[in-house]
Amino acid sequence: MEIKVNFLDNLRLEAKFDDFTVVADQPIRYKGDGSAPGPFDYFLASSALCAAYFVKLYCDTRDIPTDNIRLSQNNIVDPENRYNQVFKIQVELPADISEKDRQGILRSIDRCTVKKVVQAGPEFVIEEVASLDDDAQALLMLSGDPQASTFIAGKDLPLEQTIATMSAILANLGMKIEIASWRNIVPNVWSLHTRDAHSPLCFTNGKGATKEAALSSALGEFIERLNCNFFYNDQFWGEDIAHAAFVHYPNERWFKPGRNDALPAEILDQHCREIYNADGELRGSHLYDTNSGNIERGICSLPYVRQSDGEVVYFPSNLIENLYLSNGMSAGNTLAEAQVQCLSEIFERAVKREILEGELALPDVPHEVLAKYPGIVAGIQGLEEQGFPVLVKDASLGGEFPVMCVTLMNPRTGGVFASFGAHPSFEVALERSLTELLQGRSFEGLNDLPQPTFESHALTEPNNFVEHFIDSSGVVSWRFFSAKADFDFVEWDFSGQGENSNEEEAATLFGILEAMGKEVYMAVYQDLGATACRILVPGYSEIYLVDDLIWDNTNKALFFREDILNLHSLDDKNLHALVERLEESELDDYTDISTLIGIEFDDNTVWGQLTILELKLLIHLALQHYDECKELVETFLQFNDNTVERGLFYQALNVALEVQLDDELEFTDYQVNLRRMFGVQRMEAVMGSMDGSVRFFGLTPTSMKLEGLDRHQRLIDSYKKLHKARAAAAGLSS
């Protein structure tokens, strides 16, 4: 994690990381102002807080109340050496906690991350640099034999060379990539979390049987998502990008809707139109670009090559963003390597959907077949030794598709997790299923798995598949666990041979789709210095429903974005219009404004917590519509998951509105005790909101220029690095 420090007045310091700011000071006796804890105090407190976190985690997973658990830490300093200290952590437990859980709680404290890092002894490297923004890709490098050359199935180059090449590409783009965490909780299963230090919203997870394989996976995913603009999906890219020579790619084209808002003739082909516009309801305005919001330019469309005949077909960027998420994108050392990865993931997700929604029962992989892969068996045994039964299934549907499944059961909670993996190689697909199962997860994280169900509607509900796609946390059918399989086991093999194995495998996978009657469309990206591609299979590889283009399109942001960002400068007429549009839209009141308008607000601000319900409430309050405001406040208080501070403001407002709306009540009769109950400052904010002297309490002013929105600005900064590189590659000015 990158922590940037600013020097403030006197001895005060400010550390900034992610969306947080921490201020440190020194006691007055050391010439400070005593306004905040000192740096060493934060360090000492961190281990106590970390220990308490693990206690809380242990207790929450076992429904043990923590109300009467107390924890403290004392630091005993060696009089001969003040750097030698004993951290004594003591925990006081209620008498009704069992002996088993008492020992479990003590063991959980022993797992404290701060404790483990201190005990391992972190290494400090102190150096001068010309610029703090210089690349830090050395942070990614793994210690080991510099002459090593490790090949794994599916990669055309050694892992070490792949990591070095991808790290250099990211450094040349100005991306400062950091590793936020590593996981290796069972043998031969590694995962890690990487992110852009400047814009942590740009992050990826990697997985593999070794550290090197996992890091290569994470960096490859980072590059594929940069190439496909995935990190910036649904977001407003700012007015500069909206009016630049290009928004997404130099080869994009913009087409105006036809008469009566008809789809432009230049976009899609007949095959795609029959899928995306089967009922003739799709209009041109449904496909305006969300990221730029520049509807005057028309519909931003990207070229894809139809694989059946090589023809170029233009797909609206909006359509891709709304339907496909990250499905069908990959980067590789070669195009064929990237294609195999793309197509494997498309099959993995499509077959997974067919199995889960069809409530199919899969055949077990026989023990004698599984024994051929001792590394995978060791990982499975590691899980079972921790009390998690594991099922290994053939998900090829009778040898048709290169897909495997590893399913974990948690007897403690009754939850299950079905993890799928795909690759032309049986072994690689099986390994991917296992590493996907544990990607970024601790053993505690396996306590949150959903329980199976016999309710078919829960399985076919569209959002269930989305949850499975995002992190495999969707619901699974009990029928999935039947010993009577719907298919026979097949020890399939779609892998290629020799130096051209990836080319052979790509051709095989394309052939499966062709035999199914599917059209395949592909875009290749190489302008960032790496080879990446995106493959679309209309009617097969979508994640969201095609109907979402009409009924839940992300470009609904264009109806609200400008007015919401300009909220503080709107007059009453425009505020009336905005709240009416919000009402007429029939959007869920609990949709957060960040999602609605595509702006990444700081989570720790009122903007970051703001929902449509609260925004409507604040607008009615500014317009002094007290009846409407009272109704919304009551709803807010009934279903509020906002901060305690925000809840208290609305409790106070609710009382003030009650007095305001009752002709028999006078506020002066309650003023003194309301101030005592809620505090003078909070009540001044309430009364100011009532009389109009305070507008939109808690929301800092901004505009389409995005003033004060540091988190979003950092995301745009990240995208501008790509934009600049693409412009340079195309010989254009960014």
PDB file of N, CA and C in Angstrom, residues 482-547:
ATOM      1  N   SER A 482     -26.732 -34.585  -6.266  1.00  0.00           N
ATOM      2  CA  SER A 482     -27.257 -35.945  -6.424  1.00  0.00           C
ATOM      3  C   SER A 482     -26.153 -36.902  -6.883  1.00  0.00           C
ATOM      4  N   ALA A 483     -26.160 -38.122  -6.331  1.00  0.00           N
ATOM      5  CA  ALA A 483     -25.194 -39.143  -6.750  1.00  0.00           C
ATOM      6  C   ALA A 483     -25.532 -39.696  -8.130  1.00  0.00           C
ATOM      7  N   LYS A 484     -26.745 -39.415  -8.595  1.00  0.00           N
ATOM      8  CA  LYS A 484     -27.164 -39.872  -9.922  1.00  0.00           C
ATOM      9  C   LYS A 484     -26.887 -38.755 -10.921  1.00  0.00           C
ATOM     10  N   ALA A 485     -25.768 -38.857 -11.641  1.00  0.00           N
ATOM     11  CA  ALA A 485     -25.332 -37.795 -12.551  1.00  0.00           C
ATOM     12  C   ALA A 485     -26.139 -37.796 -13.839  1.00  0.00           C
ATOM     13  N   ASP A 486     -26.272 -36.618 -14.425  1.00  0.00           N
ATOM     14  CA  ASP A 486     -26.977 -36.484 -15.705  1.00  0.00           C
ATOM     15  C   ASP A 486     -26.085 -36.794 -16.896  1.00  0.00           C
ATOM     16  N   PHE A 487     -24.776 -36.965 -16.647  1.00  0.00           N
ATOM     17  CA  PHE A 487     -23.815 -37.269 -17.715  1.00  0.00           C
ATOM     18  C   PHE A 487     -22.826 -38.304 -17.200  1.00  0.00           C
ATOM     19  N   ASP A 488     -22.250 -39.057 -18.128  1.00  0.00           N
ATOM     20  CA  ASP A 488     -21.162 -39.967 -17.776  1.00  0.00           C
ATOM     21  C   ASP A 488     -19.861 -39.183 -17.680  1.00  0.00           C
ATOM     22  N   PHE A 489     -18.952 -39.662 -16.838  1.00  0.00           N
ATOM     23  CA  PHE A 489     -17.635 -39.033 -16.744  1.00  0.00           C
ATOM     24  C   PHE A 489     -16.862 -39.252 -18.044  1.00  0.00           C
ATOM     25  N   VAL A 490     -16.183 -38.191 -18.486  1.00  0.00           N
ATOM     26  CA  VAL A 490     -15.321 -38.276 -19.668  1.00  0.00           C
ATOM     27  C   VAL A 490     -13.976 -37.660 -19.315  1.00  0.00           C
ATOM     28  N   GLU A 491     -12.914 -38.394 -19.491  1.00  0.00           N
ATOM     29  CA  GLU A 491     -11.565 -37.838 -19.290  1.00  0.00           C
ATOM     30  C   GLU A 491     -11.142 -37.159 -20.588  1.00  0.00           C
ATOM     31  N   TRP A 492     -11.701 -36.004 -20.829  1.00  0.00           N
ATOM     32  CA  TRP A 492     -11.578 -35.307 -22.099  1.00  0.00           C
ATOM     33  C   TRP A 492     -10.199 -34.659 -22.253  1.00  0.00           C
ATOM     34  N   ASP A 493      -9.877 -34.297 -23.478  1.00  0.00           N
ATOM     35  CA  ASP A 493      -8.620 -33.595 -23.761  1.00  0.00           C
ATOM     36  C   ASP A 493      -8.770 -32.820 -25.063  1.00  0.00           C
ATOM     37  N   PHE A 494      -8.782 -31.486 -24.956  1.00  0.00           N
ATOM     38  CA  PHE A 494      -8.875 -30.623 -26.132  1.00  0.00           C
ATOM     39  C   PHE A 494      -7.539 -29.929 -26.419  1.00  0.00           C
ATOM     40  N   SER A 495      -6.476 -30.356 -25.749  1.00  0.00           N
ATOM     41  CA  SER A 495      -5.210 -29.626 -25.827  1.00  0.00           C
ATOM     42  C   SER A 495      -4.490 -29.880 -27.139  1.00  0.00           C
ATOM     43  N   GLY A 496      -3.676 -28.883 -27.516  1.00  0.00           N
ATOM     44  CA  GLY A 496      -2.852 -29.002 -28.712  1.00  0.00           C
ATOM     45  C   GLY A 496      -1.513 -29.618 -28.375  1.00  0.00           C
ATOM     46  N   GLN A 497      -0.686 -29.778 -29.405  1.00  0.00           N
ATOM     47  CA  GLN A 497       0.605 -30.421 -29.226  1.00  0.00           C
ATOM     48  C   GLN A 497       1.712 -29.550 -29.820  1.00  0.00           C
ATOM     49  N   GLY A 498       2.901 -29.618 -29.201  1.00  0.00           N
ATOM     50  CA  GLY A 498       4.076 -28.976 -29.789  1.00  0.00           C
ATOM     51  C   GLY A 498       4.089 -27.469 -29.651  1.00  0.00           C
ATOM     52  N   GLU A 499       4.916 -26.829 -30.499  1.00  0.00           N
ATOM     53  CA  GLU A 499       5.146 -25.394 -30.414  1.00  0.00           C
ATOM     54  C   GLU A 499       3.902 -24.583 -30.734  1.00  0.00           C
ATOM     55  N   ASN A 500       3.017 -25.123 -31.543  1.00  0.00           N
ATOM     56  CA  ASN A 500       1.824 -24.379 -31.960  1.00  0.00           C
ATOM     57  C   ASN A 500       0.575 -24.815 -31.195  1.00  0.00           C
ATOM     58  N   SER A 501       0.769 -25.252 -29.965  1.00  0.00           N
ATOM     59  CA  SER A 501      -0.366 -25.807 -29.223  1.00  0.00           C
ATOM     60  C   SER A 501      -1.465 -24.775 -28.998  1.00  0.00           C
ATOM     61  N   ASN A 502      -1.103 -23.528 -28.700  1.00  0.00           N
ATOM     62  CA  ASN A 502      -2.142 -22.522 -28.477  1.00  0.00           C
ATOM     63  C   ASN A 502      -2.931 -22.236 -29.745  1.00  0.00           C
ATOM     64  N   GLU A 503      -2.247 -22.221 -30.904  1.00  0.00           N
ATOM     65  CA  GLU A 503      -2.973 -22.013 -32.164  1.00  0.00           C
ATOM     66  C   GLU A 503      -3.960 -23.158 -32.407  1.00  0.00           C
ATOM     67  N   GLU A 504      -3.510 -24.392 -32.136  1.00  0.00           N
ATOM     68  CA  GLU A 504      -4.389 -25.547 -32.320  1.00  0.00           C
ATOM     69  C   GLU A 504      -5.578 -25.477 -31.359  1.00  0.00           C
ATOM     70  N   GLU A 505      -5.293 -25.102 -30.112  1.00  0.00           N
ATOM     71  CA  GLU A 505      -6.364 -25.044 -29.116  1.00  0.00           C
ATOM     72  C   GLU A 505      -7.372 -23.948 -29.440  1.00  0.00           C
ATOM     73  N   ALA A 506      -6.866 -22.787 -29.896  1.00  0.00           N
ATOM     74  CA  ALA A 506      -7.779 -21.711 -30.270  1.00  0.00           C
ATOM     75  C   ALA A 506      -8.683 -22.157 -31.409  1.00  0.00           C
ATOM     76  N   ALA A 507      -8.102 -22.825 -32.392  1.00  0.00           N
ATOM     77  CA  ALA A 507      -8.897 -23.305 -33.525  1.00  0.00           C
ATOM     78  C   ALA A 507      -9.951 -24.311 -33.056  1.00  0.00           C
ATOM     79  N   THR A 508      -9.588 -25.177 -32.114  1.00  0.00           N
ATOM     80  CA  THR A 508     -10.539 -26.157 -31.580  1.00  0.00           C
ATOM     81  C   THR A 508     -11.706 -25.468 -30.888  1.00  0.00           C
ATOM     82  N   LEU A 509     -11.396 -24.460 -30.065  1.00  0.00           N
ATOM     83  CA  LEU A 509     -12.447 -23.765 -29.318  1.00  0.00           C
ATOM     84  C   LEU A 509     -13.345 -22.946 -30.247  1.00  0.00           C
ATOM     85  N   PHE A 510     -12.742 -22.276 -31.220  1.00  0.00           N
ATOM     86  CA  PHE A 510     -13.561 -21.576 -32.219  1.00  0.00           C
ATOM     87  C   PHE A 510     -14.466 -22.570 -32.943  1.00  0.00           C
ATOM     88  N   GLY A 511     -13.925 -23.774 -33.198  1.00  0.00           N
ATOM     89  CA  GLY A 511     -14.699 -24.789 -33.907  1.00  0.00           C
ATOM     90  C   GLY A 511     -15.909 -25.257 -33.118  1.00  0.00           C
ATOM     91  N   ILE A 512     -15.773 -25.352 -31.797  1.00  0.00           N
ATOM     92  CA  ILE A 512     -16.919 -25.754 -30.969  1.00  0.00           C
ATOM     93  C   ILE A 512     -18.049 -24.737 -31.107  1.00  0.00           C
ATOM     94  N   LEU A 513     -17.698 -23.436 -31.062  1.00  0.00           N
ATOM     95  CA  LEU A 513     -18.717 -22.396 -31.202  1.00  0.00           C
ATOM     96  C   LEU A 513     -19.346 -22.425 -32.594  1.00  0.00           C
ATOM     97  N   GLU A 514     -18.526 -22.659 -33.602  1.00  0.00           N
ATOM     98  CA  GLU A 514     -19.056 -22.728 -34.971  1.00  0.00           C
ATOM     99  C   GLU A 514     -20.039 -23.884 -35.113  1.00  0.00           C
ATOM    100  N   ALA A 515     -19.692 -25.032 -34.522  1.00  0.00           N
ATOM    101  CA  ALA A 515     -20.580 -26.192 -34.594  1.00  0.00           C
ATOM    102  C   ALA A 515     -21.894 -25.936 -33.859  1.00  0.00           C
ATOM    103  N   MET A 516     -21.868 -25.031 -32.878  1.00  0.00           N
ATOM    104  CA  MET A 516     -23.080 -24.668 -32.144  1.00  0.00           C
ATOM    105  C   MET A 516     -23.915 -23.629 -32.900  1.00  0.00           C
ATOM    106  N   GLY A 517     -23.402 -23.154 -34.034  1.00  0.00           N
ATOM    107  CA  GLY A 517     -24.119 -22.143 -34.809  1.00  0.00           C
ATOM    108  C   GLY A 517     -23.941 -20.734 -34.276  1.00  0.00           C
ATOM    109  N   LYS A 518     -22.867 -20.483 -33.517  1.00  0.00           N
ATOM    110  CA  LYS A 518     -22.635 -19.173 -32.932  1.00  0.00           C
ATOM    111  C   LYS A 518     -21.725 -18.326 -33.827  1.00  0.00           C
ATOM    112  N   GLU A 519     -22.070 -17.045 -33.967  1.00  0.00           N
ATOM    113  CA  GLU A 519     -21.173 -16.093 -34.609  1.00  0.00           C
ATOM    114  C   GLU A 519     -20.249 -15.529 -33.535  1.00  0.00           C
ATOM    115  N   VAL A 520     -18.991 -15.359 -33.902  1.00  0.00           N
ATOM    116  CA  VAL A 520     -17.986 -14.867 -32.967  1.00  0.00           C
ATOM    117  C   VAL A 520     -17.369 -13.591 -33.530  1.00  0.00           C
ATOM    118  N   TYR A 521     -17.194 -12.590 -32.665  1.00  0.00           N
ATOM    119  CA  TYR A 521     -16.650 -11.292 -33.070  1.00  0.00           C
ATOM    120  C   TYR A 521     -15.463 -10.965 -32.165  1.00  0.00           C
ATOM    121  N   MET A 522     -14.378 -10.463 -32.760  1.00  0.00           N
ATOM    122  CA  MET A 522     -13.173 -10.239 -31.966  1.00  0.00           C
ATOM    123  C   MET A 522     -12.529  -8.896 -32.284  1.00  0.00           C
ATOM    124  N   ALA A 523     -12.050  -8.232 -31.226  1.00  0.00           N
ATOM    125  CA  ALA A 523     -11.229  -7.030 -31.358  1.00  0.00           C
ATOM    126  C   ALA A 523      -9.873  -7.331 -30.751  1.00  0.00           C
ATOM    127  N   VAL A 524      -8.810  -6.895 -31.416  1.00  0.00           N
ATOM    128  CA  VAL A 524      -7.444  -7.113 -30.938  1.00  0.00           C
ATOM    129  C   VAL A 524      -6.844  -5.761 -30.578  1.00  0.00           C
ATOM    130  N   TYR A 525      -6.186  -5.697 -29.421  1.00  0.00           N
ATOM    131  CA  TYR A 525      -5.590  -4.453 -28.937  1.00  0.00           C
ATOM    132  C   TYR A 525      -4.097  -4.654 -28.699  1.00  0.00           C
ATOM    133  N   GLN A 526      -3.293  -3.797 -29.332  1.00  0.00           N
ATOM    134  CA  GLN A 526      -1.845  -3.887 -29.167  1.00  0.00           C
ATOM    135  C   GLN A 526      -1.191  -2.518 -28.960  1.00  0.00           C
ATOM    136  N   ASP A 527      -2.019  -1.456 -28.852  1.00  0.00           N
ATOM    137  CA  ASP A 527      -1.443  -0.117 -28.805  1.00  0.00           C
ATOM    138  C   ASP A 527      -0.868   0.259 -27.448  1.00  0.00           C
ATOM    139  N   LEU A 528      -1.056  -0.569 -26.429  1.00  0.00           N
ATOM    140  CA  LEU A 528      -0.451  -0.292 -25.126  1.00  0.00           C
ATOM    141  C   LEU A 528       0.854  -1.064 -24.935  1.00  0.00           C
ATOM    142  N   GLY A 529       1.251  -1.813 -25.960  1.00  0.00           N
ATOM    143  CA  GLY A 529       2.508  -2.545 -25.882  1.00  0.00           C
ATOM    144  C   GLY A 529       2.358  -4.009 -25.549  1.00  0.00           C
ATOM    145  N   ALA A 530       1.143  -4.469 -25.381  1.00  0.00           N
ATOM    146  CA  ALA A 530       0.883  -5.882 -25.103  1.00  0.00           C
ATOM    147  C   ALA A 530      -0.191  -6.369 -26.068  1.00  0.00           C
ATOM    148  N   THR A 531      -0.295  -7.681 -26.210  1.00  0.00           N
ATOM    149  CA  THR A 531      -1.339  -8.253 -27.055  1.00  0.00           C
ATOM    150  C   THR A 531      -2.522  -8.650 -26.186  1.00  0.00           C
ATOM    151  N   ALA A 532      -3.672  -8.073 -26.491  1.00  0.00           N
ATOM    152  CA  ALA A 532      -4.898  -8.401 -25.768  1.00  0.00           C
ATOM    153  C   ALA A 532      -6.027  -8.502 -26.778  1.00  0.00           C
ATOM    154  N   CYS A 533      -7.064  -9.197 -26.408  1.00  0.00           N
ATOM    155  CA  CYS A 533      -8.215  -9.294 -27.299  1.00  0.00           C
ATOM    156  C   CYS A 533      -9.491  -9.362 -26.484  1.00  0.00           C
ATOM    157  N   ARG A 534     -10.580  -9.049 -27.159  1.00  0.00           N
ATOM    158  CA  ARG A 534     -11.903  -9.215 -26.561  1.00  0.00           C
ATOM    159  C   ARG A 534     -12.778  -9.952 -27.555  1.00  0.00           C
ATOM    160  N   ILE A 535     -13.462 -10.982 -27.073  1.00  0.00           N
ATOM    161  CA  ILE A 535     -14.305 -11.807 -27.932  1.00  0.00           C
ATOM    162  C   ILE A 535     -15.741 -11.737 -27.438  1.00  0.00           C
ATOM    163  N   LEU A 536     -16.653 -11.467 -28.354  1.00  0.00           N
ATOM    164  CA  LEU A 536     -18.083 -11.433 -28.069  1.00  0.00           C
ATOM    165  C   LEU A 536     -18.767 -12.574 -28.818  1.00  0.00           C
ATOM    166  N   VAL A 537     -19.636 -13.281 -28.127  1.00  0.00           N
ATOM    167  CA  VAL A 537     -20.445 -14.330 -28.762  1.00  0.00           C
ATOM    168  C   VAL A 537     -21.902 -13.985 -28.464  1.00  0.00           C
ATOM    169  N   PRO A 538     -22.531 -13.184 -29.316  1.00  0.00           N
ATOM    170  CA  PRO A 538     -23.916 -12.749 -29.046  1.00  0.00           C
ATOM    171  C   PRO A 538     -24.853 -13.930 -28.834  1.00  0.00           C
ATOM    172  N   GLY A 539     -25.698 -13.791 -27.810  1.00  0.00           N
ATOM    173  CA  GLY A 539     -26.631 -14.852 -27.486  1.00  0.00           C
ATOM    174  C   GLY A 539     -26.015 -15.977 -26.685  1.00  0.00           C
ATOM    175  N   TYR A 540     -24.751 -15.828 -26.268  1.00  0.00           N
ATOM    176  CA  TYR A 540     -24.078 -16.904 -25.537  1.00  0.00           C
ATOM    177  C   TYR A 540     -23.192 -16.390 -24.401  1.00  0.00           C
ATOM    178  N   SER A 541     -22.446 -15.310 -24.646  1.00  0.00           N
ATOM    179  CA  SER A 541     -21.461 -14.892 -23.639  1.00  0.00           C
ATOM    180  C   SER A 541     -21.888 -13.674 -22.832  1.00  0.00           C
ATOM    181  N   GLU A 542     -23.143 -13.240 -22.965  1.00  0.00           N
ATOM    182  CA  GLU A 542     -23.612 -12.117 -22.152  1.00  0.00           C
ATOM    183  C   GLU A 542     -23.700 -12.523 -20.682  1.00  0.00           C
ATOM    184  N   ILE A 543     -23.468 -11.550 -19.807  1.00  0.00           N
ATOM    185  CA  ILE A 543     -23.635 -11.760 -18.361  1.00  0.00           C
ATOM    186  C   ILE A 543     -24.974 -11.194 -17.914  1.00  0.00           C
ATOM    187  N   TYR A 544     -25.317 -10.032 -18.406  1.00  0.00           N
ATOM    188  CA  TYR A 544     -26.607  -9.423 -18.089  1.00  0.00           C
ATOM    189  C   TYR A 544     -27.617  -9.724 -19.191  1.00  0.00           C
ATOM    190  N   LEU A 545     -28.891  -9.572 -18.871  1.00  0.00           N
ATOM    191  CA  LEU A 545     -29.961  -9.808 -19.832  1.00  0.00           C
ATOM    192  C   LEU A 545     -29.930  -8.762 -20.934  1.00  0.00           C
ATOM    193  N   VAL A 546     -30.227  -9.201 -22.147  1.00  0.00           N
ATOM    194  CA  VAL A 546     -30.284  -8.272 -23.282  1.00  0.00           C
ATOM    195  C   VAL A 546     -31.323  -7.183 -23.030  1.00  0.00           C
ATOM    196  N   ASP A 547     -32.394  -7.511 -22.319  1.00  0.00           N
ATOM    197  CA  ASP A 547     -33.433  -6.519 -22.015  1.00  0.00           C
ATOM    198  C   ASP A 547     -32.905  -5.333 -21.217  1.00  0.00           C
TER     199      ASP A 547
END
